[in-house]
XYZ file of C-alpha atoms in Angstrom:
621
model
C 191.024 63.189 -116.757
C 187.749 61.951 -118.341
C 185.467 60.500 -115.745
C 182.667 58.538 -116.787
C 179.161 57.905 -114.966
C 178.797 53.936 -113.973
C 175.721 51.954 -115.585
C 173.876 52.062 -112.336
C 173.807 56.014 -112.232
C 173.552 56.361 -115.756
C 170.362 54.318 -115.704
C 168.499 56.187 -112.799
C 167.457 58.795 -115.572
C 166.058 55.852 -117.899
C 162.929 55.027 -116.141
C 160.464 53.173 -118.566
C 157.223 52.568 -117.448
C 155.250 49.175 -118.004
C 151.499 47.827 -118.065
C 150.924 44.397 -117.356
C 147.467 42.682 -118.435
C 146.209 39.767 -115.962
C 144.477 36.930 -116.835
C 141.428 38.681 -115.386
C 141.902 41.856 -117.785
C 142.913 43.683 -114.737
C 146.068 45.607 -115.320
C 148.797 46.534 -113.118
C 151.919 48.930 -113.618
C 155.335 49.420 -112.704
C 158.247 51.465 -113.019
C 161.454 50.066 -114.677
C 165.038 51.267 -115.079
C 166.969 50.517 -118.349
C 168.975 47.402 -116.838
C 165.999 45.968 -115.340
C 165.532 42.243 -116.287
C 162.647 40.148 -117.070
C 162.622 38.311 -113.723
C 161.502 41.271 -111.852
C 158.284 41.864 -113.455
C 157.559 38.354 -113.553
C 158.100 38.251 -109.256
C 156.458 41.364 -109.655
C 153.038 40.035 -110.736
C 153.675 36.941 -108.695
C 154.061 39.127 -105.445
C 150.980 40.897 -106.547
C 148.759 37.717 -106.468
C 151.088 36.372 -103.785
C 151.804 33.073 -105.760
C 154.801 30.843 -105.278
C 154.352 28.277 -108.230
C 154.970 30.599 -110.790
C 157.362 28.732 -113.090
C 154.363 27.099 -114.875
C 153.680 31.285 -115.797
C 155.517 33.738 -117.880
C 155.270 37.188 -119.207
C 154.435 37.914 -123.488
C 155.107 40.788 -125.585
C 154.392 42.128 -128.962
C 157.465 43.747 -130.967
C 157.006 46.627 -133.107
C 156.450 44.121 -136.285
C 153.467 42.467 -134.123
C 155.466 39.490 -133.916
C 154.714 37.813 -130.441
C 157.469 36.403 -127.889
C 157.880 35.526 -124.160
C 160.163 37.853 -122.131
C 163.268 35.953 -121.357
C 164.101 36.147 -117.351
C 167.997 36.562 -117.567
C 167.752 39.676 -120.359
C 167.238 43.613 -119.862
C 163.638 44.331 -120.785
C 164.470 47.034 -122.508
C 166.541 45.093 -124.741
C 163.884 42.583 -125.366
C 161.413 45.311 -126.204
C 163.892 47.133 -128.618
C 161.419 50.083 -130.286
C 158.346 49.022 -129.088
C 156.621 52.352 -128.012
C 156.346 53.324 -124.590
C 154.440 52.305 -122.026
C 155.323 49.172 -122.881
C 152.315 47.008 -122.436
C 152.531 43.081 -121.701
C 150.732 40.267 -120.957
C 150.821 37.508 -117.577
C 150.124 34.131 -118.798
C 150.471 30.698 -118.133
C 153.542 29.536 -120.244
C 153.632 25.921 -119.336
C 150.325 23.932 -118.844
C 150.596 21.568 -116.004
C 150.403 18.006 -117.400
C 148.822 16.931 -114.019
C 146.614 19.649 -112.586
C 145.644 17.689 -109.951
C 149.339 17.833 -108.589
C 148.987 21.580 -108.224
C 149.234 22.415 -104.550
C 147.494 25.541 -104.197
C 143.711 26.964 -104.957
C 145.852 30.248 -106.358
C 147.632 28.171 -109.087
C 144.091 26.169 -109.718
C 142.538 29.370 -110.028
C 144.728 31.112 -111.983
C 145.060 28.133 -114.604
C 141.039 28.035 -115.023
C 140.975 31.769 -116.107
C 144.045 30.600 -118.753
C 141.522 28.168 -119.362
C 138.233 30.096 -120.267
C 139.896 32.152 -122.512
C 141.365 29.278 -124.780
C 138.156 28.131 -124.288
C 136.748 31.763 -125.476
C 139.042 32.041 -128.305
C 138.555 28.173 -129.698
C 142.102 27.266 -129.224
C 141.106 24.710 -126.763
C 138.517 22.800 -129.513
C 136.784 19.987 -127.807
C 133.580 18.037 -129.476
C 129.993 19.029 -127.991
C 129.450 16.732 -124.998
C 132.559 18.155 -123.695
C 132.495 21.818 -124.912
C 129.185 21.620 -122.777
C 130.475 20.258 -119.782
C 133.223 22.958 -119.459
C 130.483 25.791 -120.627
C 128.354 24.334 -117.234
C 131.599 24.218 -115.107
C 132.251 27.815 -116.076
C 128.838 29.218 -115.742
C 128.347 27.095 -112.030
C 131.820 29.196 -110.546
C 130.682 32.354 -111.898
C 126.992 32.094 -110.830
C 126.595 29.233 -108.258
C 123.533 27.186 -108.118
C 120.973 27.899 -110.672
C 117.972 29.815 -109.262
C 114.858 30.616 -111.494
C 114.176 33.044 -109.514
C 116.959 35.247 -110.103
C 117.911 33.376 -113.826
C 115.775 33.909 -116.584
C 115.050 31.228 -119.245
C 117.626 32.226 -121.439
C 120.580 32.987 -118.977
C 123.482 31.346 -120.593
C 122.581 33.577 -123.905
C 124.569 36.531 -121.776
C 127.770 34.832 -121.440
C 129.757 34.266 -124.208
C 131.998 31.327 -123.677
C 132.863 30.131 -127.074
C 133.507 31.786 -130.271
C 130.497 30.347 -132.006
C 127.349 29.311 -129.243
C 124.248 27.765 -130.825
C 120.851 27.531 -128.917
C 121.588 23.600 -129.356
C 125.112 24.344 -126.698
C 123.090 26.426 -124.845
C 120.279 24.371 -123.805
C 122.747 21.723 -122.853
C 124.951 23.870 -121.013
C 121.777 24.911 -118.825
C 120.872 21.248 -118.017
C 123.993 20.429 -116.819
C 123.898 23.837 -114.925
C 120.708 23.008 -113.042
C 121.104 18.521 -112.552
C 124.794 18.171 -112.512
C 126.749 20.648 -110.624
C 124.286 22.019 -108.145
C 125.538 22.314 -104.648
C 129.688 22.655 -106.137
C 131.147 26.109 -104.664
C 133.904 28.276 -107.453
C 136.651 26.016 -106.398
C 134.965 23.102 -107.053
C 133.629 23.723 -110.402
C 137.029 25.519 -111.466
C 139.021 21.812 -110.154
C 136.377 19.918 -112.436
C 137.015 22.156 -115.545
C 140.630 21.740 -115.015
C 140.206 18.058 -114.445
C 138.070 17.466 -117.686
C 140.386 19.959 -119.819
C 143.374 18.097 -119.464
C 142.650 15.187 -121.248
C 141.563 17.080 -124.429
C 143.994 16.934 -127.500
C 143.933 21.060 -127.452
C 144.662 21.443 -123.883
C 147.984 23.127 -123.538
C 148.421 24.179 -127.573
C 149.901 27.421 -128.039
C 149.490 27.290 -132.236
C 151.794 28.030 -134.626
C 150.003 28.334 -137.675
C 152.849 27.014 -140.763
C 152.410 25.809 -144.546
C 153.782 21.962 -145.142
C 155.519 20.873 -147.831
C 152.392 20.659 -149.870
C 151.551 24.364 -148.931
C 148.559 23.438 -146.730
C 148.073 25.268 -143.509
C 148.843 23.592 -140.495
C 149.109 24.671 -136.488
C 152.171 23.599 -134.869
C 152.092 23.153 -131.182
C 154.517 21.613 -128.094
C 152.654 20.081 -124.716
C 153.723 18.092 -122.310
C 153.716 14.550 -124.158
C 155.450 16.002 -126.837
C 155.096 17.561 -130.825
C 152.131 17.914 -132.260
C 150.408 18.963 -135.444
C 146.856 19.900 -136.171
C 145.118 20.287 -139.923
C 141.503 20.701 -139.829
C 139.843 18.672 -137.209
C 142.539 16.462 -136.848
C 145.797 15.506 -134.835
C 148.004 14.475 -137.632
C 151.571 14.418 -135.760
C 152.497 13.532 -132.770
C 155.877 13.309 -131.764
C 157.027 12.662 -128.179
C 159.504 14.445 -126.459
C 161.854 11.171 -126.046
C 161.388 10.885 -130.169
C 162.689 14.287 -130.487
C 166.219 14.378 -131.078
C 166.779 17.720 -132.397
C 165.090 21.451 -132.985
C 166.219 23.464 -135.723
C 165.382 26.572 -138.170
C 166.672 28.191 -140.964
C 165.321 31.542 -141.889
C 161.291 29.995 -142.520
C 161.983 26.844 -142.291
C 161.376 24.560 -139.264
C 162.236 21.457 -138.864
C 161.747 18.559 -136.235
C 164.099 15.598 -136.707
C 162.944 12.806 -134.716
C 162.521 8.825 -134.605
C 159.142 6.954 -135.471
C 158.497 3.471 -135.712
C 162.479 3.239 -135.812
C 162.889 5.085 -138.215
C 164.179 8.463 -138.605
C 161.749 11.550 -139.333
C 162.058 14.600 -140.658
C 159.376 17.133 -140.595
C 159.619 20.393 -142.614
C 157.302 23.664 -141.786
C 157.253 26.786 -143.256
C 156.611 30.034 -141.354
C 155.132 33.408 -142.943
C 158.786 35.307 -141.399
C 162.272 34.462 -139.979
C 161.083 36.224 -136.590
C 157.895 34.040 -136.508
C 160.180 30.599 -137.344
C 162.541 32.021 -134.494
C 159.841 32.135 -131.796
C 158.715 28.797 -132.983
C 162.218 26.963 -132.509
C 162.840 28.370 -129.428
C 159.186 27.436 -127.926
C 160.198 24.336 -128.789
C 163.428 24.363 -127.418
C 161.797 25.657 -123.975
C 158.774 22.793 -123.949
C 161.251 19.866 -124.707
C 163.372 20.748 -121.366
C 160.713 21.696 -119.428
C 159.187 18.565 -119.735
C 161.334 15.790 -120.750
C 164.619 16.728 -118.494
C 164.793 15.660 -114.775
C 166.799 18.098 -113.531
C 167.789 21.650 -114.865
C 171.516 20.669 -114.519
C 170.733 18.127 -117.272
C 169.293 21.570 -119.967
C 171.991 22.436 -122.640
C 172.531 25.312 -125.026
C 170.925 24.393 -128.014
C 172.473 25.627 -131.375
C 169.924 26.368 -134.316
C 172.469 25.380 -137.228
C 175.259 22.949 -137.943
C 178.882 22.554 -137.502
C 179.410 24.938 -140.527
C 177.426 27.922 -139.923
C 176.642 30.363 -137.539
C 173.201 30.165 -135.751
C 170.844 31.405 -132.990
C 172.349 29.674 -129.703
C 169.028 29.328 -126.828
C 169.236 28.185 -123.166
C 166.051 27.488 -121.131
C 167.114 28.885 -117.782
C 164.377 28.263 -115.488
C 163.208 25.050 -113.440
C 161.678 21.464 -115.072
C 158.547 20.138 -114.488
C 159.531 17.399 -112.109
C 161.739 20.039 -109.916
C 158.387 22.125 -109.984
C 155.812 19.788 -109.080
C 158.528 18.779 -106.230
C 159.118 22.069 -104.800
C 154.871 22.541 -105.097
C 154.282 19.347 -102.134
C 157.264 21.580 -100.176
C 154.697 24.239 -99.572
C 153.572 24.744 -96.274
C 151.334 28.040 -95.831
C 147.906 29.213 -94.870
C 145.902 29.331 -98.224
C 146.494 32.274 -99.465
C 143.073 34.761 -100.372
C 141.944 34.478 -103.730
C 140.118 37.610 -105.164
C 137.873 35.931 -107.979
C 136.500 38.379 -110.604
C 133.205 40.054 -110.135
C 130.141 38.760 -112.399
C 130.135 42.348 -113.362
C 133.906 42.354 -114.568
C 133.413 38.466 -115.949
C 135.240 38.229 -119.541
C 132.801 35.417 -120.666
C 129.788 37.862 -120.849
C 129.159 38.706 -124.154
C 127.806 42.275 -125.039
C 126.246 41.150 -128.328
C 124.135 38.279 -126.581
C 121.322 37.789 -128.041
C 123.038 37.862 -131.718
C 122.610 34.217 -131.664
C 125.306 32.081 -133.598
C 124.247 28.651 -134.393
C 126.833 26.029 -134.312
C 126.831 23.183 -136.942
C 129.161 20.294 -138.244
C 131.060 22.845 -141.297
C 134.614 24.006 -140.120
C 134.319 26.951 -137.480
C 135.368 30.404 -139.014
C 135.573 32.963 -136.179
C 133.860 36.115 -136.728
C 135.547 39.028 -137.224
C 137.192 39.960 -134.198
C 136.037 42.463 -131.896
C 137.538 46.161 -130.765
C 138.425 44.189 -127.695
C 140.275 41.686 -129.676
C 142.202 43.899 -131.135
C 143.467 46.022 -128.338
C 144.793 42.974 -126.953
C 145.968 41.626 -129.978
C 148.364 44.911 -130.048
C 149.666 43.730 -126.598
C 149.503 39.821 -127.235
C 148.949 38.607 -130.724
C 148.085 35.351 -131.518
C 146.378 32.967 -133.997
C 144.835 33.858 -137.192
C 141.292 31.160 -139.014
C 141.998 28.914 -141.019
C 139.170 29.022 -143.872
C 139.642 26.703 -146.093
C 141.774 23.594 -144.120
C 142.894 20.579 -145.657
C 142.810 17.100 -143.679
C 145.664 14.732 -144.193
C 145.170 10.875 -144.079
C 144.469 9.790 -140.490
C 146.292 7.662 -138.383
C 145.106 5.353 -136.055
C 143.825 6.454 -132.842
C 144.457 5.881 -129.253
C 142.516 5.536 -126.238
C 145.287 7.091 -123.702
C 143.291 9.778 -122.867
C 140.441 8.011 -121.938
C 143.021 6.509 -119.898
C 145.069 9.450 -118.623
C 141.237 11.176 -117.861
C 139.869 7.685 -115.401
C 143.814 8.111 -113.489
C 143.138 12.061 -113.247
C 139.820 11.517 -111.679
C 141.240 8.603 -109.515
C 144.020 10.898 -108.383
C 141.738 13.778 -107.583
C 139.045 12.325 -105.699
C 140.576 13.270 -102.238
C 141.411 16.719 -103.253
C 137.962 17.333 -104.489
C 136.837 15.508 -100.858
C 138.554 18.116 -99.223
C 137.008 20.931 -101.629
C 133.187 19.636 -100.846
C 132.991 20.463 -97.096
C 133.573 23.584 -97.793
C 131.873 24.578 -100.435
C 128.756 27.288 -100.070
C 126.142 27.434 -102.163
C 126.622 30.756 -104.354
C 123.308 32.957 -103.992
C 124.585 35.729 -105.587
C 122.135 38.269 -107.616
C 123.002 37.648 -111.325
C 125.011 40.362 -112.457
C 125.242 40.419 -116.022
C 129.226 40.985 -116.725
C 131.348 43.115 -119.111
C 132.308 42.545 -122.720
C 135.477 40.411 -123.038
C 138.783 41.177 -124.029
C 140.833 38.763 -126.561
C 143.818 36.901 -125.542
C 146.277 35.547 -127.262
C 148.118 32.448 -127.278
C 146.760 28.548 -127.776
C 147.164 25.528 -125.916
C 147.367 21.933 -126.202
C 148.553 18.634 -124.521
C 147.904 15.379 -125.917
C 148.369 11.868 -124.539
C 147.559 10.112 -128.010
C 149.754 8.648 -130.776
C 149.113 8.824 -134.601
C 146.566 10.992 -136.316
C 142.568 11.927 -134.468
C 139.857 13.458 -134.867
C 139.698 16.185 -132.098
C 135.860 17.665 -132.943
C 133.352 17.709 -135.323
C 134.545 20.955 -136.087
C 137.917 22.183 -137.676
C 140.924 24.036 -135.418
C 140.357 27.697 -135.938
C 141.599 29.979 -133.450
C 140.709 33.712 -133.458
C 141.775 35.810 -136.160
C 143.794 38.111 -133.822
C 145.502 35.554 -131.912
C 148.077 34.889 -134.339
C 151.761 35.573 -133.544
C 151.163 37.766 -136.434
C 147.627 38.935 -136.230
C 145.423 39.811 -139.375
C 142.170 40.755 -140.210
C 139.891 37.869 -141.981
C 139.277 40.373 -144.265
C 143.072 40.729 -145.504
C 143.067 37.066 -146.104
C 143.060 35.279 -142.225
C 146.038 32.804 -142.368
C 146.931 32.939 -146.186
C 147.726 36.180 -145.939
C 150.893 35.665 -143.463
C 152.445 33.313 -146.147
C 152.816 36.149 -148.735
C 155.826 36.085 -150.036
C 158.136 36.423 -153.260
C 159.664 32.571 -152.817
C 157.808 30.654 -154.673
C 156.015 27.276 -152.765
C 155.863 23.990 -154.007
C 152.362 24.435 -154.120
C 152.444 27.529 -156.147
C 154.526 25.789 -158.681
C 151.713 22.760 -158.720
C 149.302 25.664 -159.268
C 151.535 27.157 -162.105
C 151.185 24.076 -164.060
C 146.911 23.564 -163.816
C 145.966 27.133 -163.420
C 143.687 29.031 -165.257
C 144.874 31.941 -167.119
C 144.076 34.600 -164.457
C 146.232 32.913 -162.358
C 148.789 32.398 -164.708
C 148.707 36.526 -164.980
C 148.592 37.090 -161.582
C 151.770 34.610 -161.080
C 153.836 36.512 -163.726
C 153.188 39.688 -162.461
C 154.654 38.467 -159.137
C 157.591 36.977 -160.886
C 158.059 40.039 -162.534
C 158.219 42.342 -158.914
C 160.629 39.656 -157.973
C 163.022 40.573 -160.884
C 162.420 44.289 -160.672
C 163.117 43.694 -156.743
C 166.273 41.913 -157.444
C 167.439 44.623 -160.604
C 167.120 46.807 -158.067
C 169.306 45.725 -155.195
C 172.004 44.573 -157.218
C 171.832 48.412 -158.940
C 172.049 49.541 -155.040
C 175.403 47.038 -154.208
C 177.240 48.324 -157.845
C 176.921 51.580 -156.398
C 178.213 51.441 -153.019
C 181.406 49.705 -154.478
C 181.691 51.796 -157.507
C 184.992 53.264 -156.956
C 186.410 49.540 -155.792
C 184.737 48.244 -159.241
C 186.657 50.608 -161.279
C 189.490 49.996 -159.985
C 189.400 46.454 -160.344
C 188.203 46.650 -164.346
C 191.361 48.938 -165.014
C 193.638 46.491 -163.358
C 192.067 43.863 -165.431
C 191.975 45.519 -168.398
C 195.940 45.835 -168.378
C 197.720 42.602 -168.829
C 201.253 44.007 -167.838
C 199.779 45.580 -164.686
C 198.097 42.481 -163.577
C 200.646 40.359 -164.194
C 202.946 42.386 -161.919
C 199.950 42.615 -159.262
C 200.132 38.906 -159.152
C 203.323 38.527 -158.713
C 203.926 41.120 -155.993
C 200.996 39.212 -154.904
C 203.009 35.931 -154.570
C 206.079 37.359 -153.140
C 204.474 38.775 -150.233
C 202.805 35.271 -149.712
C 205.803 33.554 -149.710
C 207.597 36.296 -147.735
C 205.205 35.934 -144.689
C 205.185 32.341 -144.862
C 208.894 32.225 -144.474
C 208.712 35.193 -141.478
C 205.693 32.658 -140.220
C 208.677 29.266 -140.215
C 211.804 31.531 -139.863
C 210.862 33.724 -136.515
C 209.501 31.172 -134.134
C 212.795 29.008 -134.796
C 215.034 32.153 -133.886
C 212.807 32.521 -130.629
C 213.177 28.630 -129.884
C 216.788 28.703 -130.470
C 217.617 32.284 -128.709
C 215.072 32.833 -125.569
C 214.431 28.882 -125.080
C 215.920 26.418 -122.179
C 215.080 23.554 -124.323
C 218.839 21.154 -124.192
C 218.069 19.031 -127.346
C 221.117 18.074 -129.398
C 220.601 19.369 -132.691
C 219.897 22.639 -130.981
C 222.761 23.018 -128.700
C 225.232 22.173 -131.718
C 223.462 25.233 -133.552
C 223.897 27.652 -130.303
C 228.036 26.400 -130.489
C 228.534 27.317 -133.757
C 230.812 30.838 -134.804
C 228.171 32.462 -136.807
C 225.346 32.043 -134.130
C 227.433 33.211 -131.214
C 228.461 36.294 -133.534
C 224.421 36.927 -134.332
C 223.316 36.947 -131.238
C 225.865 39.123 -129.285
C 226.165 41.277 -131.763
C 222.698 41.837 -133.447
C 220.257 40.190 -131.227
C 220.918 41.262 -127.599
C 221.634 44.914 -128.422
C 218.448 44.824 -130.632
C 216.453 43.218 -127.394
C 217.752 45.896 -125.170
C 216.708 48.565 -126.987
C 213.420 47.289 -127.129
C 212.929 46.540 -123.637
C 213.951 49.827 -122.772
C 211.667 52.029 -124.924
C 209.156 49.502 -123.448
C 210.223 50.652 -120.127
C 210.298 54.263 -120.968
C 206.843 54.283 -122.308
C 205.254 52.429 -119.552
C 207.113 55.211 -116.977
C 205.954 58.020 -118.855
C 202.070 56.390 -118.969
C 202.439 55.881 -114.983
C 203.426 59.432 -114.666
C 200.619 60.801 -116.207
């Protein structure tokens, strides 16, 4: 007999193993067997930081086509990584932003969400104008170095860290005031809870950006917070849609679109993404923001269904706990304060290695320089967002003043956990250690608590070059260069019309590659069904032989629609109990009897007992 080795043994021998990157560029490793699922490495890390509100984190990946995506819990990693070379290397990030950081119950979780923080901060995802962009610079540069001391600072101490992706001397200077007047005397966890307190009422806060084409073919960033939908061009929020507006998710190969209700009226907002993969990720994103935040329970999450009725689709499932059922289980926790091992000034990611390469900041749309080797070697584990050059501002809508609102509650809410903070809070005389170059991170954030279109800054939403799901250099092209493909836009046709002639050239040539591209598969599909072709033409090309094809053709149809109507009625009238009149006069009459003594019993016994015989002799063997 064959005997076959279980799953369980089989995958002993298919140990993989697997780098995770922390929020602090730390790394740590572990050893995984082919059935492993994405849960363990996510309690993995948690264990390793000893953190129990982890559902606001998750793990990402890169696939071999540098398109990024979150590893799903309830699937084999392996799977999920498919070809990705081995090690396979990941990243620990925060997933869901907490729309109320106040309500977080541990200095762990606080701690952990300011380091997501610095680096959106780092890699201008979260964009904020200058009065604020200096507040959280200060707030950073007080829990890293404590109180200022001029002893130990020198003049130009802020020019070593490198906190934003463009820092003039203007941001500087300001930074250092509010280093030295406003924050002295605040200990790490203190000036971590007020970055965290004045972060979540910026538009960007929570925005992990999609960057898409709309209709028109201008580049926009797609995003999902806690409030809802959004959509940034430029400097501007031009869309936001609230979770209880959204009524349904879908894609179809590039296209995204968000079908909602506004001003009682339905909406329908179209997106196009640079690949199906990319426009994939998006929808499901999506899929996983809307239930995390808008459902009550997790019993209330249903499979969602990418397509309609008609057609097949992607079918996604969030599978993990909402926000209300997190922030519940958080005021459940009753534990010593666990120890929080904050990174070294030495092993800071803020410092910047080029410092005194000074980069002035003015009011013209931020284009992040090219990215550094850093960058990149976390761009191969984490991609992310790619500058926008060139981006073009829709008509705003009117503002609102709910986060000036949501920001005065926030501070309200927090005063008695930052009462409890003060006490304890040491002055940090630390020697100034200048820190090590940064890594990049991917990934963008945003939450907004607005409706309509604002502007967000003086300057225009660029992330990082590498941080896009599908990361490019700026000198390939930055985001432009993601949207290359044969299909022709509806801005590319506008452009066809009012072009000059070198684009005219340029556009032919490309519609030429498209026929050769399309000669050529069609040349590929003749010859795989050559033989089936030939056939076919020399059926066709007879007129006798067809005609008798079709009619064999016709007889066999109407023969199996007759055995389809003619069988079950024998079974109903031979094998069935069923006493109904016009049956039981059939069952009396001469010719049935004779049938079914004489045809049908012997012909059922024969059956049954080669059925018998070949189940005996199966048995035996």
């Amino acid at each position: 007999m064959l005997r076959f080795r279980s799953p369980s043994i089989r995958s002993l021998d298919q140990e993989v193993l697997c780098t995770i990157r922390l929020l602090d560029d730390s790394e740590i490793s572990c050893t995984i067997q082919k059935e492993t699922k994405g849960q363990f490495l996510l309690d993995h890390v948690c264990n390793h930081y000893n953190l129990l509100e982890k559902d606001y984190f998750g793990i990402r990946y890169v696939d071999p086509e540098k398109q990024r995506h979150w590893l799903e819990p309830n699937k084999p990693v392996v799977k999920q990584m498919k070809s990705a070379l081995q090690p396979f290397t990941m990243c620990f990030r925060v997933k869901f932003y907490p729309h109320e950081p106040m309500k977080i119950k541990e200095e762990l979780t606080r701690y952990l969400l300011y380091l997501q923080l610095k680096r959106d901060v780092y890699h201008g995802r979260l964009l904020c104008p200058f009065a604020e962009a200096a507040y959280l610079g200060a707030c950073i540069i007080q829990a890293e170095l404590g109180d200022y001391d001029p002893e130990e600072h020198p003049s130009d101490y802020i020019r070593d860290f490198k906190l934003f992706p463009k820092q003039s001397l203007k941001l500087e200077r300001k930074i250092m005031e509010i280093h030295k007047n406003e924050l002295r005397g605040q200990c790490a966890a203190l000036a971590e809870l007020n970055m965290l307190q004045r972060a979540h009422s910026l538009e960007t806060y929570g925005v992990d950006p999609h960057p898409c084409k709309d209709f028109t073919g201008s580049t926009a960033f797609l995003g999902f917070t806690a409030t809802g939908f959004v959509v940034f061009q430029g400097n501007k929020r031009i869309h936001l849609l609230k979770w209880g507006d959204v009524s349904k998710l879908k894609f179809e190969g590039k296209t995204f679109y968000v079908i909602g209700v506004q001003k009682e009226k339905k909406l329908v907002l179209t997106f196009h993404t640079s690949t199906p993969a990319a426009c994939k990720h998006l929808w499901k994103c999506g899929v996983e923001n809307q239930a995390f935040y808008k459902c009550a329970k997790s019993s209330q999450i249903k499979t969602v269904s990418s397509s309609n009725i008609f057609f097949k689709g992607s079918r996604f499932r969030y599978s993990g706990k909402v926000a209300k059922e997190v922030i519940e289980a958080s005021s459940k926790i009753q534990r010593d304060p666990p120890e929080i091992h904050r990174a070294q000034f030495g092993q800071s990611r803020s410092f910047n290695s080029l410092s005194h390469k000074n980069l002035i900041m003015n009011m013209e749309p931020l284009v992040p320089a090219l990215p550094s080797t850093n960058e990149y070697e976390e761009a191969a584990a984490d991609p992310g967002v790619v500058a926008v050059k060139d981006p073009v501002p829709l008509s705003p809508l009117e503002p609102s003043a709910a986060a000036d609102t949501e920001q005065s509650c926030a501070e309200k809410g927090s005063s008695s956990l930052i009462n409890d903070l003060q006490p304890h809070c040491v002055s940090m005389e630390t020697p100034y250690l200048p820190p090590l170059t940064p890594k990049a991170e991917d990934g963008l954030e945003e939450d907004d608590e607005g409706g309509g279109a604002l502007t967000i800054s003086e300057l225009a939403y660029s992330p990082c070059a590498s941080m896009l799901p599908t990361p490019v250099e700026d000198s390939q092209g930055g985001v432009n260069q993601l949207f290359s493909s044969p299909v022709q836009s509806p801005a590319r046709l506008l452009r066809e019309l009012h072009a000059d002639p070198d684009i005219q050239a340029q556009l032919e040539a490309e519609r030429e590659r498209d026929r050769e591209f399309e000669r050529t598969r069609l040349a590929a599909r003749s010859r795989m069904s050559g033989v089936l072709a030939s056939s076919l033409r020399l059926l066709s090309s007879n007129e006798r032989v067809n005609t008798w094809v079709l009619g064999v053709a016709r007889f066999v149809a109407v023969l199996m629609g007759v055995l389809f109507i003619t069988v079950p009625t024998l079974l109903l009238l031979l094998e069935s109990d069923i006493d109904v009149s016009f049956l039981h006069e059939i069952r009396q009459t001469p010719e049935f009897e004779q049938f079914h003594y004489e045809y049908y019993c012997p012909l059922r016994r024969w059956i049954l007992c080669k059925i018998s015989m070949a189940l005996e002799n199966l048995w035996s063997d």
